[in-house]
Amino acid sequence: RNRAEFEAYEWPDLASPIDFEPFEIVAGLLPDGVKIVGGVCAGPYEWVSQMMGVMGLSYALADDPQLVADMFDRIRQIHTSAVRQLATMDGIGALRQGDDLGFKTATFLPPDRLREWVLPIYRDMADAAHMQGKPFILHSCGNLAEIYDDIAACGVDAKHSFEDVILPVGDFKRQYGNRMTPLGGLDVDLLCRGTEDQIRHYTRSVVESCFADGHYALGTGNSLTDYLPVANYLIALDEGMQATK
């Protein structure tokens, strides 16, 4: 909430910012040819907005923007250190970061603030991944139309989380597919409520619009919910495999 609490907070040691043991355990269990897509849980914006609270962050933007800048800088150090170390692990095939930046019509923070405080952290993490020859994936929900060009410029290799009511994955592919590979994009609502014919037609149309150049990964636009019928998901996978034959 204030400078004193920032200074008194027990921040993680940058030499060991997260617990790496779970990654090591999973890496030892993987069959040949399988790798982990991993990273830090929650992203820079999510950490700052959770630690300060959305209202606290909002007030600080007006009352003490330097405190907000210092918060993001500290999170930047922690995340970059963690990704740099994760990227050296043989069991890690790609680095990923989840950081929900927006909602249906806009971003939570003004785009200029994201360019100043958040996107440079993505650039650092992408650079750390690329130094080890590994891609960097961003998952972010919301309407990011105003900053997609900036995200691509950070070196993000692939983007996940798409909603048809915001930006269908096929439209993203046409606009940004030469710089970022779209991952997933099958609308969860349609998969939950559609008929088999609707799901098959929809899935095939997405694959045909996104996979022509071989750079796309079939999957849902967001999480696999517990209320999504398993049969519907399997129908989508089956149609996707048939569409690529």
Coordinates of C-alpha atoms in Angstrom, one line a residue:
R1 CA 0.0 0.0 0.0
N2 CA 2.9 2.4 0.5
R3 CA 6.7 2.8 0.3
A4 CA 7.3 1.5 3.8
E5 CA 5.5 -1.8 3.1
F6 CA 7.3 -2.2 -0.1
E7 CA 10.7 -1.8 1.6
A8 CA 9.7 -4.1 4.5
Y9 CA 8.3 -6.9 2.3
E10 CA 10.3 -10.1 2.3
W11 CA 11.0 -10.5 -1.5
P12 CA 12.3 -13.8 -2.8
D13 CA 16.0 -14.2 -3.2
L14 CA 16.8 -13.5 -6.9
A15 CA 19.2 -16.5 -6.9
S16 CA 16.3 -18.8 -6.0
P17 CA 13.1 -16.9 -6.9
I18 CA 10.8 -19.9 -7.2
D19 CA 10.8 -23.6 -6.2
F20 CA 12.4 -25.4 -9.2
E21 CA 12.1 -28.9 -7.7
P22 CA 8.7 -29.7 -9.2
F23 CA 10.1 -29.1 -12.7
E24 CA 13.0 -31.4 -12.0
I25 CA 10.7 -34.1 -10.7
V26 CA 8.4 -33.9 -13.7
A27 CA 11.4 -33.9 -16.1
G28 CA 12.5 -37.2 -14.6
L29 CA 9.1 -38.8 -15.3
L30 CA 8.7 -37.7 -19.0
P31 CA 8.9 -40.3 -21.8
D32 CA 11.4 -39.7 -24.6
G33 CA 10.3 -36.9 -26.9
V34 CA 8.2 -35.1 -24.4
K35 CA 9.1 -31.7 -22.9
I36 CA 7.6 -29.3 -20.3
V37 CA 6.1 -26.0 -21.3
G38 CA 6.7 -24.1 -18.1
G39 CA 7.2 -20.8 -16.4
V40 CA 6.3 -18.7 -13.4
C41 CA 2.7 -18.9 -12.0
A42 CA 0.9 -15.6 -12.7
G43 CA 2.4 -12.8 -14.7
P44 CA 3.8 -9.4 -13.9
Y45 CA 0.6 -7.4 -14.1
E46 CA -1.3 -10.2 -12.2
W47 CA 1.3 -10.1 -9.3
V48 CA 1.3 -6.4 -9.0
S49 CA -2.5 -6.0 -9.1
Q50 CA -2.9 -8.9 -6.6
M51 CA -0.3 -7.6 -4.2
M52 CA -1.5 -4.0 -4.3
G53 CA -5.1 -4.8 -4.9
V54 CA -6.9 -3.4 -8.0
M55 CA -8.1 -0.4 -6.0
G56 CA -4.7 0.1 -4.4
L57 CA -3.0 0.0 -7.7
S58 CA -5.5 2.4 -9.1
Y59 CA -4.9 4.9 -6.3
A60 CA -1.2 4.5 -6.5
L61 CA -1.2 5.3 -10.3
A62 CA -2.3 8.8 -9.3
D63 CA -0.7 9.2 -5.8
D64 CA 2.6 7.4 -6.2
P65 CA 3.4 6.2 -9.7
Q66 CA 7.0 5.7 -8.7
L67 CA 5.9 3.0 -6.2
V68 CA 4.0 1.2 -9.0
A69 CA 7.1 1.5 -11.3
D70 CA 9.3 0.0 -8.5
M71 CA 6.8 -2.8 -8.0
F72 CA 7.0 -3.8 -11.6
D73 CA 10.8 -3.5 -11.6
R74 CA 11.0 -5.9 -8.6
I75 CA 8.7 -8.3 -10.3
R76 CA 10.7 -8.0 -13.4
Q77 CA 13.9 -9.1 -11.6
I78 CA 12.2 -12.1 -10.0
H79 CA 10.5 -13.3 -13.2
T80 CA 13.5 -12.8 -15.4
S81 CA 15.8 -14.7 -13.0
A82 CA 13.3 -17.6 -12.8
V83 CA 12.9 -17.8 -16.6
R84 CA 16.6 -17.6 -17.2
Q85 CA 17.2 -20.6 -14.9
L86 CA 14.2 -22.6 -16.2
A87 CA 15.4 -22.1 -19.8
T88 CA 18.7 -24.0 -19.0
M89 CA 16.8 -27.1 -17.9
D90 CA 16.9 -29.9 -20.5
G91 CA 13.3 -30.9 -19.5
I92 CA 11.9 -27.5 -20.5
G93 CA 11.0 -27.4 -24.2
A94 CA 9.4 -23.9 -24.2
L95 CA 8.8 -21.1 -21.7
R96 CA 5.4 -19.7 -21.1
Q97 CA 3.9 -16.8 -19.1
G98 CA 0.3 -16.3 -18.2
D99 CA -0.7 -12.7 -17.6
D100 CA -4.3 -11.6 -18.2
L101 CA -4.0 -8.0 -19.3
G102 CA -7.6 -7.1 -20.2
F103 CA -11.3 -7.8 -20.5
K104 CA -13.8 -7.8 -23.3
T105 CA -13.3 -4.3 -24.6
A106 CA -9.9 -3.0 -23.4
T107 CA -6.9 -3.6 -21.2
F108 CA -6.9 -3.1 -17.5
L109 CA -4.0 -0.6 -17.5
P110 CA -3.7 2.1 -20.2
P111 CA -1.6 0.8 -23.2
D112 CA 1.1 3.3 -22.6
R113 CA 1.5 2.1 -19.0
L114 CA 1.7 -1.5 -20.3
R115 CA 4.4 -0.5 -22.7
E116 CA 6.3 1.2 -20.0
W117 CA 6.0 -1.3 -17.2
V118 CA 4.9 -4.8 -18.4
L119 CA 6.0 -5.4 -22.0
P120 CA 9.7 -4.8 -21.2
I121 CA 9.4 -7.7 -18.8
Y122 CA 8.0 -9.9 -21.6
R123 CA 11.0 -8.9 -23.7
D124 CA 13.4 -9.9 -21.0
M125 CA 11.8 -13.3 -20.5
A126 CA 11.6 -13.9 -24.3
D127 CA 15.3 -13.0 -24.6
A128 CA 16.2 -15.4 -21.8
A129 CA 14.3 -18.2 -23.6
H130 CA 15.8 -17.4 -27.0
M131 CA 19.3 -17.5 -25.6
Q132 CA 18.7 -21.2 -24.9
G133 CA 17.1 -21.8 -28.3
K134 CA 13.6 -22.1 -26.8
P135 CA 10.4 -20.3 -27.7
F136 CA 8.5 -18.0 -25.4
I137 CA 4.7 -18.3 -25.2
L138 CA 2.3 -15.7 -23.8
H139 CA -1.2 -16.5 -22.5
S140 CA -3.3 -13.4 -22.0
C141 CA -7.0 -12.9 -21.9
G142 CA -8.8 -9.8 -22.9
N143 CA -8.9 -7.3 -25.8
L144 CA -5.3 -6.6 -26.6
A145 CA -5.8 -5.0 -30.0
E146 CA -4.0 -1.8 -29.0
I147 CA -0.8 -3.6 -28.0
Y148 CA -0.6 -6.7 -30.2
D149 CA 2.1 -5.0 -32.3
D150 CA 4.0 -4.2 -29.2
I151 CA 3.7 -7.8 -27.9
A152 CA 5.1 -9.1 -31.2
A153 CA 8.0 -6.7 -31.0
C154 CA 8.9 -8.1 -27.6
G155 CA 9.8 -11.4 -29.3
V156 CA 6.8 -13.4 -28.1
D157 CA 6.7 -16.5 -30.4
A158 CA 3.2 -17.7 -29.8
K159 CA 0.0 -16.3 -28.2
H160 CA -2.8 -18.2 -26.4
S161 CA -6.3 -17.2 -25.3
F162 CA -8.9 -16.2 -27.9
E163 CA -12.6 -15.4 -27.7
D164 CA -14.7 -15.2 -30.8
V165 CA -16.5 -12.2 -29.3
I166 CA -13.2 -10.3 -29.0
L167 CA -11.0 -11.5 -31.9
P168 CA -11.5 -14.9 -33.6
V169 CA -8.3 -16.9 -33.9
G170 CA -8.6 -16.9 -37.7
D171 CA -8.6 -13.1 -37.7
F172 CA -5.6 -13.0 -35.4
K173 CA -3.8 -15.4 -37.7
R174 CA -4.4 -13.1 -40.7
Q175 CA -3.3 -10.0 -38.9
Y176 CA -0.4 -11.2 -36.8
G177 CA 0.4 -14.8 -37.9
N178 CA 3.6 -13.8 -39.6
R179 CA 5.0 -12.7 -36.3
M180 CA 3.2 -14.8 -33.6
T181 CA 1.8 -18.3 -33.9
P182 CA -1.7 -18.6 -32.5
L183 CA -2.4 -21.5 -30.1
G184 CA -5.9 -22.9 -29.5
G185 CA -8.8 -20.6 -30.3
L186 CA -11.7 -23.0 -30.5
D187 CA -14.5 -21.1 -28.8
V188 CA -15.3 -22.8 -25.5
D189 CA -18.9 -21.8 -25.5
L190 CA -19.5 -23.4 -28.9
L191 CA -17.7 -26.6 -27.8
C192 CA -19.9 -26.7 -24.7
R193 CA -23.3 -26.2 -26.4
G194 CA -22.8 -27.1 -30.1
T195 CA -24.0 -30.1 -31.9
E196 CA -21.5 -32.6 -33.4
D197 CA -22.1 -31.1 -36.9
Q198 CA -21.6 -27.6 -35.6
I199 CA -18.4 -28.5 -33.8
R200 CA -17.0 -30.4 -36.8
H201 CA -17.8 -27.6 -39.2
Y202 CA -16.4 -24.9 -36.9
T203 CA -13.2 -26.8 -36.1
R204 CA -12.5 -27.5 -39.7
S205 CA -13.0 -23.8 -40.6
V206 CA -10.5 -22.8 -37.8
V207 CA -7.9 -25.3 -38.9
E208 CA -8.3 -24.3 -42.6
S209 CA -7.9 -20.6 -41.7
C210 CA -4.9 -21.0 -39.3
F211 CA -2.9 -24.0 -40.4
A212 CA -2.2 -23.3 -44.1
D213 CA 1.4 -22.4 -43.4
G214 CA 1.9 -25.1 -40.7
H215 CA 2.1 -22.7 -37.8
Y216 CA -0.8 -23.3 -35.5
A217 CA -1.7 -25.5 -32.6
L218 CA -5.2 -26.9 -32.2
G219 CA -6.9 -26.4 -28.9
T220 CA -9.5 -24.4 -27.0
G221 CA -9.5 -20.6 -26.8
N222 CA -9.2 -20.8 -23.0
S223 CA -9.3 -23.4 -20.2
L224 CA -10.9 -26.8 -20.6
T225 CA -13.8 -26.2 -18.2
D226 CA -15.3 -29.0 -16.0
Y227 CA -18.7 -28.4 -17.7
L228 CA -17.4 -28.9 -21.2
P229 CA -18.6 -32.4 -22.4
V230 CA -15.7 -34.6 -23.0
A231 CA -17.3 -36.1 -26.1
N232 CA -17.5 -32.6 -27.7
Y233 CA -13.8 -32.0 -27.0
L234 CA -12.9 -35.4 -28.6
I235 CA -15.1 -34.5 -31.6
A236 CA -13.1 -31.3 -32.1
L237 CA -9.7 -33.2 -31.8
D238 CA -10.9 -35.8 -34.3
E239 CA -12.1 -33.3 -36.8
G240 CA -8.8 -31.3 -36.4
M241 CA -6.8 -34.4 -37.2
Q242 CA -8.9 -35.3 -40.2
A243 CA -8.6 -31.7 -41.5
T244 CA -4.8 -31.9 -41.6
K245 CA -4.6 -35.1 -43.5

